[in-house]
Amino acid sequence: MDQAEQLRNMVKSKQPRSVSKARVITITSGKGGVGKSNIAVNLAVQLRKLGKRVIIFDADMGLANVEVMFGAIPKYNLSDMIYHGKKLKEIISEGPMEIGFISGGNGITGMNNLTRNQLSRLVNNLNELDELTDFILIDTGAGIANNVMEFVSSSPEVLLVLTPEPSSLTDSYSLIKALYGNPGFVRHSTNIEVVVNRTVSSDDGQLVYDKLSSVISKFLQGEVHFFGTIPQDGLLEKSVRAQKIVSMTVPNARSAKAFERLAQSLIDGEPNIEPDRQGIRELFYNFFK
């Protein structure tokens, strides 16, 4: 029995009949430096303001952007849960406004070689995670690295972040092209939403989206959807330099209001996700498959 089959059987056997599944959203980008982690953190803050429970899963190995903005250094990470017997609640650090935060650490790189006992421990804890929160925001690395592609191809909802720069547009197209070539990716089961960051105007963002959508439709016969824009904002830049969260420090800033609208859109416009794609357990099953 291979690892994916083991995990599938475990998911089925451990799944309670009446568990509310957390909504899993993967936030990614075709290149670094486009504000992906900043968007993840600010969306988490705005979702909390709207009464939702939120946990950020930091799958961006080698970087600690979320930790820095939260001002919280995790005591334990995913590796400690898988390999050292730590419980799920022990690896969840608490950020501002009771936002949970899980560091992937080196646990992500070794997940394809887990033993049956380690898989069992992972599944047991994922069952609990689905009950603890309403939203799980996965902050991936950038580009087409293996761990990025595995998370994006496994996720039912993807927020693709880019900027108006031509290189960002090109890198975003390359990411989608690689995603479509991934054998684990199912087009009709994944909703890809585009967020254009650092725009001068809303028309600016729409133009960037139209260009990306056009080439994806023409050359890949695929589609992405326009989710919204984050305006270029000096107050946001000042907050980032100070390692602060603009949605908390300057809630009336133009960028903070944009994050608020995006968070409300997430709540109002929940897509129709297939039952076997819902929840964090199913994401990890698809990850291994």
PDB file of N, CA and C in Angstrom, residues 99-150:
ATOM      1  N   ILE A  99      -5.071  35.409  16.310  1.00  0.00           N
ATOM      2  CA  ILE A  99      -4.850  34.724  15.039  1.00  0.00           C
ATOM      3  C   ILE A  99      -3.799  33.640  15.262  1.00  0.00           C
ATOM      4  N   GLY A 100      -4.136  32.402  14.890  1.00  0.00           N
ATOM      5  CA  GLY A 100      -3.195  31.309  15.049  1.00  0.00           C
ATOM      6  C   GLY A 100      -2.149  31.303  13.945  1.00  0.00           C
ATOM      7  N   PHE A 101      -0.999  30.724  14.240  1.00  0.00           N
ATOM      8  CA  PHE A 101       0.102  30.711  13.284  1.00  0.00           C
ATOM      9  C   PHE A 101       0.879  29.411  13.446  1.00  0.00           C
ATOM     10  N   ILE A 102       1.032  28.674  12.334  1.00  0.00           N
ATOM     11  CA  ILE A 102       1.805  27.431  12.347  1.00  0.00           C
ATOM     12  C   ILE A 102       2.972  27.572  11.383  1.00  0.00           C
ATOM     13  N   SER A 103       4.161  27.311  11.883  1.00  0.00           N
ATOM     14  CA  SER A 103       5.351  27.331  11.031  1.00  0.00           C
ATOM     15  C   SER A 103       5.581  25.940  10.455  1.00  0.00           C
ATOM     16  N   GLY A 104       5.746  25.877   9.125  1.00  0.00           N
ATOM     17  CA  GLY A 104       6.000  24.594   8.497  1.00  0.00           C
ATOM     18  C   GLY A 104       7.378  24.049   8.832  1.00  0.00           C
ATOM     19  N   GLY A 105       8.353  24.947   8.951  1.00  0.00           N
ATOM     20  CA  GLY A 105       9.716  24.525   9.244  1.00  0.00           C
ATOM     21  C   GLY A 105      10.215  23.526   8.214  1.00  0.00           C
ATOM     22  N   ASN A 106      11.040  22.602   8.655  1.00  0.00           N
ATOM     23  CA  ASN A 106      11.572  21.580   7.754  1.00  0.00           C
ATOM     24  C   ASN A 106      10.627  20.396   7.595  1.00  0.00           C
ATOM     25  N   GLY A 107       9.484  20.456   8.277  1.00  0.00           N
ATOM     26  CA  GLY A 107       8.541  19.349   8.199  1.00  0.00           C
ATOM     27  C   GLY A 107       7.957  19.170   6.819  1.00  0.00           C
ATOM     28  N   ILE A 108       7.910  20.226   6.022  1.00  0.00           N
ATOM     29  CA  ILE A 108       7.309  20.150   4.690  1.00  0.00           C
ATOM     30  C   ILE A 108       8.177  19.317   3.759  1.00  0.00           C
ATOM     31  N   THR A 109       9.492  19.507   3.832  1.00  0.00           N
ATOM     32  CA  THR A 109      10.383  18.812   2.896  1.00  0.00           C
ATOM     33  C   THR A 109      10.376  17.309   3.101  1.00  0.00           C
ATOM     34  N   GLY A 110      10.065  16.855   4.311  1.00  0.00           N
ATOM     35  CA  GLY A 110      10.123  15.417   4.575  1.00  0.00           C
ATOM     36  C   GLY A 110       8.787  14.713   4.533  1.00  0.00           C
ATOM     37  N   MET A 111       7.726  15.416   4.124  1.00  0.00           N
ATOM     38  CA  MET A 111       6.402  14.816   4.218  1.00  0.00           C
ATOM     39  C   MET A 111       6.173  13.675   3.240  1.00  0.00           C
ATOM     40  N   ASN A 112       6.943  13.607   2.170  1.00  0.00           N
ATOM     41  CA  ASN A 112       6.747  12.521   1.213  1.00  0.00           C
ATOM     42  C   ASN A 112       7.401  11.214   1.655  1.00  0.00           C
ATOM     43  N   ASN A 113       8.072  11.241   2.798  1.00  0.00           N
ATOM     44  CA  ASN A 113       8.751  10.031   3.281  1.00  0.00           C
ATOM     45  C   ASN A 113       8.308   9.654   4.696  1.00  0.00           C
ATOM     46  N   LEU A 114       7.076   9.983   5.035  1.00  0.00           N
ATOM     47  CA  LEU A 114       6.595   9.698   6.384  1.00  0.00           C
ATOM     48  C   LEU A 114       6.264   8.225   6.563  1.00  0.00           C
ATOM     49  N   THR A 115       6.478   7.729   7.788  1.00  0.00           N
ATOM     50  CA  THR A 115       6.089   6.369   8.125  1.00  0.00           C
ATOM     51  C   THR A 115       4.584   6.341   8.396  1.00  0.00           C
ATOM     52  N   ARG A 116       4.050   5.134   8.542  1.00  0.00           N
ATOM     53  CA  ARG A 116       2.618   5.001   8.822  1.00  0.00           C
ATOM     54  C   ARG A 116       2.255   5.681  10.149  1.00  0.00           C
ATOM     55  N   ASN A 117       3.092   5.526  11.170  1.00  0.00           N
ATOM     56  CA  ASN A 117       2.817   6.157  12.463  1.00  0.00           C
ATOM     57  C   ASN A 117       2.845   7.678  12.355  1.00  0.00           C
ATOM     58  N   GLN A 118       3.786   8.194  11.573  1.00  0.00           N
ATOM     59  CA  GLN A 118       3.865   9.647  11.397  1.00  0.00           C
ATOM     60  C   GLN A 118       2.666  10.165  10.618  1.00  0.00           C
ATOM     61  N   LEU A 119       2.226   9.411   9.597  1.00  0.00           N
ATOM     62  CA  LEU A 119       1.013   9.783   8.863  1.00  0.00           C
ATOM     63  C   LEU A 119      -0.196   9.793   9.775  1.00  0.00           C
ATOM     64  N   SER A 120      -0.283   8.776  10.630  1.00  0.00           N
ATOM     65  CA  SER A 120      -1.417   8.684  11.555  1.00  0.00           C
ATOM     66  C   SER A 120      -1.455   9.885  12.489  1.00  0.00           C
ATOM     67  N   ARG A 121      -0.275  10.271  12.984  1.00  0.00           N
ATOM     68  CA  ARG A 121      -0.206  11.428  13.881  1.00  0.00           C
ATOM     69  C   ARG A 121      -0.632  12.704  13.149  1.00  0.00           C
ATOM     70  N   LEU A 122      -0.201  12.831  11.886  1.00  0.00           N
ATOM     71  CA  LEU A 122      -0.572  13.999  11.090  1.00  0.00           C
ATOM     72  C   LEU A 122      -2.076  14.067  10.883  1.00  0.00           C
ATOM     73  N   VAL A 123      -2.694  12.934  10.506  1.00  0.00           N
ATOM     74  CA  VAL A 123      -4.132  12.910  10.244  1.00  0.00           C
ATOM     75  C   VAL A 123      -4.933  13.209  11.503  1.00  0.00           C
ATOM     76  N   ASN A 124      -4.523  12.614  12.628  1.00  0.00           N
ATOM     77  CA  ASN A 124      -5.229  12.871  13.878  1.00  0.00           C
ATOM     78  C   ASN A 124      -5.242  14.355  14.210  1.00  0.00           C
ATOM     79  N   ASN A 125      -4.120  15.011  13.993  1.00  0.00           N
ATOM     80  CA  ASN A 125      -4.035  16.436  14.303  1.00  0.00           C
ATOM     81  C   ASN A 125      -4.781  17.288  13.283  1.00  0.00           C
ATOM     82  N   LEU A 126      -4.802  16.863  12.021  1.00  0.00           N
ATOM     83  CA  LEU A 126      -5.541  17.612  11.011  1.00  0.00           C
ATOM     84  C   LEU A 126      -7.039  17.573  11.298  1.00  0.00           C
ATOM     85  N   ASN A 127      -7.521  16.453  11.826  1.00  0.00           N
ATOM     86  CA  ASN A 127      -8.923  16.384  12.237  1.00  0.00           C
ATOM     87  C   ASN A 127      -9.241  17.495  13.220  1.00  0.00           C
ATOM     88  N   GLU A 128      -8.327  17.698  14.164  1.00  0.00           N
ATOM     89  CA  GLU A 128      -8.540  18.720  15.186  1.00  0.00           C
ATOM     90  C   GLU A 128      -8.451  20.126  14.602  1.00  0.00           C
ATOM     91  N   LEU A 129      -7.525  20.327  13.665  1.00  0.00           N
ATOM     92  CA  LEU A 129      -7.341  21.651  13.075  1.00  0.00           C
ATOM     93  C   LEU A 129      -8.594  22.110  12.351  1.00  0.00           C
ATOM     94  N   ASP A 130      -9.271  21.203  11.658  1.00  0.00           N
ATOM     95  CA  ASP A 130     -10.501  21.558  10.946  1.00  0.00           C
ATOM     96  C   ASP A 130     -11.584  22.065  11.897  1.00  0.00           C
ATOM     97  N   GLU A 131     -11.511  21.657  13.154  1.00  0.00           N
ATOM     98  CA  GLU A 131     -12.528  22.072  14.122  1.00  0.00           C
ATOM     99  C   GLU A 131     -12.165  23.373  14.835  1.00  0.00           C
ATOM    100  N   LEU A 132     -10.873  23.745  14.788  1.00  0.00           N
ATOM    101  CA  LEU A 132     -10.400  24.884  15.572  1.00  0.00           C
ATOM    102  C   LEU A 132     -10.600  26.230  14.894  1.00  0.00           C
ATOM    103  N   THR A 133     -10.828  26.228  13.578  1.00  0.00           N
ATOM    104  CA  THR A 133     -10.805  27.496  12.861  1.00  0.00           C
ATOM    105  C   THR A 133     -11.797  27.510  11.708  1.00  0.00           C
ATOM    106  N   ASP A 134     -12.099  28.711  11.228  1.00  0.00           N
ATOM    107  CA  ASP A 134     -12.985  28.868  10.071  1.00  0.00           C
ATOM    108  C   ASP A 134     -12.188  28.979   8.771  1.00  0.00           C
ATOM    109  N   PHE A 135     -11.025  29.633   8.849  1.00  0.00           N
ATOM    110  CA  PHE A 135     -10.179  29.843   7.679  1.00  0.00           C
ATOM    111  C   PHE A 135      -8.753  29.393   7.981  1.00  0.00           C
ATOM    112  N   ILE A 136      -8.151  28.676   7.041  1.00  0.00           N
ATOM    113  CA  ILE A 136      -6.725  28.372   7.087  1.00  0.00           C
ATOM    114  C   ILE A 136      -6.099  29.024   5.854  1.00  0.00           C
ATOM    115  N   LEU A 137      -5.216  29.988   6.081  1.00  0.00           N
ATOM    116  CA  LEU A 137      -4.527  30.676   4.997  1.00  0.00           C
ATOM    117  C   LEU A 137      -3.122  30.085   4.885  1.00  0.00           C
ATOM    118  N   ILE A 138      -2.827  29.464   3.751  1.00  0.00           N
ATOM    119  CA  ILE A 138      -1.510  28.863   3.532  1.00  0.00           C
ATOM    120  C   ILE A 138      -0.646  29.841   2.747  1.00  0.00           C
ATOM    121  N   ASP A 139       0.421  30.299   3.372  1.00  0.00           N
ATOM    122  CA  ASP A 139       1.353  31.229   2.733  1.00  0.00           C
ATOM    123  C   ASP A 139       2.508  30.417   2.168  1.00  0.00           C
ATOM    124  N   THR A 140       2.510  30.240   0.832  1.00  0.00           N
ATOM    125  CA  THR A 140       3.540  29.406   0.210  1.00  0.00           C
ATOM    126  C   THR A 140       4.775  30.224  -0.132  1.00  0.00           C
ATOM    127  N   GLY A 141       5.786  29.527  -0.610  1.00  0.00           N
ATOM    128  CA  GLY A 141       6.916  30.212  -1.210  1.00  0.00           C
ATOM    129  C   GLY A 141       6.497  30.772  -2.564  1.00  0.00           C
ATOM    130  N   ALA A 142       7.451  31.310  -3.304  1.00  0.00           N
ATOM    131  CA  ALA A 142       7.153  31.891  -4.614  1.00  0.00           C
ATOM    132  C   ALA A 142       7.751  31.046  -5.718  1.00  0.00           C
ATOM    133  N   GLY A 143       7.211  31.196  -6.924  1.00  0.00           N
ATOM    134  CA  GLY A 143       7.764  30.514  -8.079  1.00  0.00           C
ATOM    135  C   GLY A 143       7.269  29.089  -8.216  1.00  0.00           C
ATOM    136  N   ILE A 144       8.060  28.253  -8.893  1.00  0.00           N
ATOM    137  CA  ILE A 144       7.608  26.896  -9.212  1.00  0.00           C
ATOM    138  C   ILE A 144       8.407  25.844  -8.460  1.00  0.00           C
ATOM    139  N   ALA A 145       8.886  26.185  -7.260  1.00  0.00           N
ATOM    140  CA  ALA A 145       9.555  25.193  -6.418  1.00  0.00           C
ATOM    141  C   ALA A 145       8.579  24.066  -6.089  1.00  0.00           C
ATOM    142  N   ASN A 146       9.112  22.887  -5.793  1.00  0.00           N
ATOM    143  CA  ASN A 146       8.262  21.711  -5.596  1.00  0.00           C
ATOM    144  C   ASN A 146       7.213  21.902  -4.514  1.00  0.00           C
ATOM    145  N   ASN A 147       7.625  22.433  -3.352  1.00  0.00           N
ATOM    146  CA  ASN A 147       6.650  22.554  -2.270  1.00  0.00           C
ATOM    147  C   ASN A 147       5.555  23.557  -2.619  1.00  0.00           C
ATOM    148  N   VAL A 148       5.889  24.582  -3.408  1.00  0.00           N
ATOM    149  CA  VAL A 148       4.878  25.541  -3.846  1.00  0.00           C
ATOM    150  C   VAL A 148       3.852  24.852  -4.738  1.00  0.00           C
ATOM    151  N   MET A 149       4.338  24.123  -5.730  1.00  0.00           N
ATOM    152  CA  MET A 149       3.446  23.472  -6.675  1.00  0.00           C
ATOM    153  C   MET A 149       2.577  22.427  -5.995  1.00  0.00           C
ATOM    154  N   GLU A 150       3.120  21.717  -5.015  1.00  0.00           N
ATOM    155  CA  GLU A 150       2.345  20.692  -4.320  1.00  0.00           C
ATOM    156  C   GLU A 150       1.182  21.302  -3.556  1.00  0.00           C
TER     157      GLU A 150
END
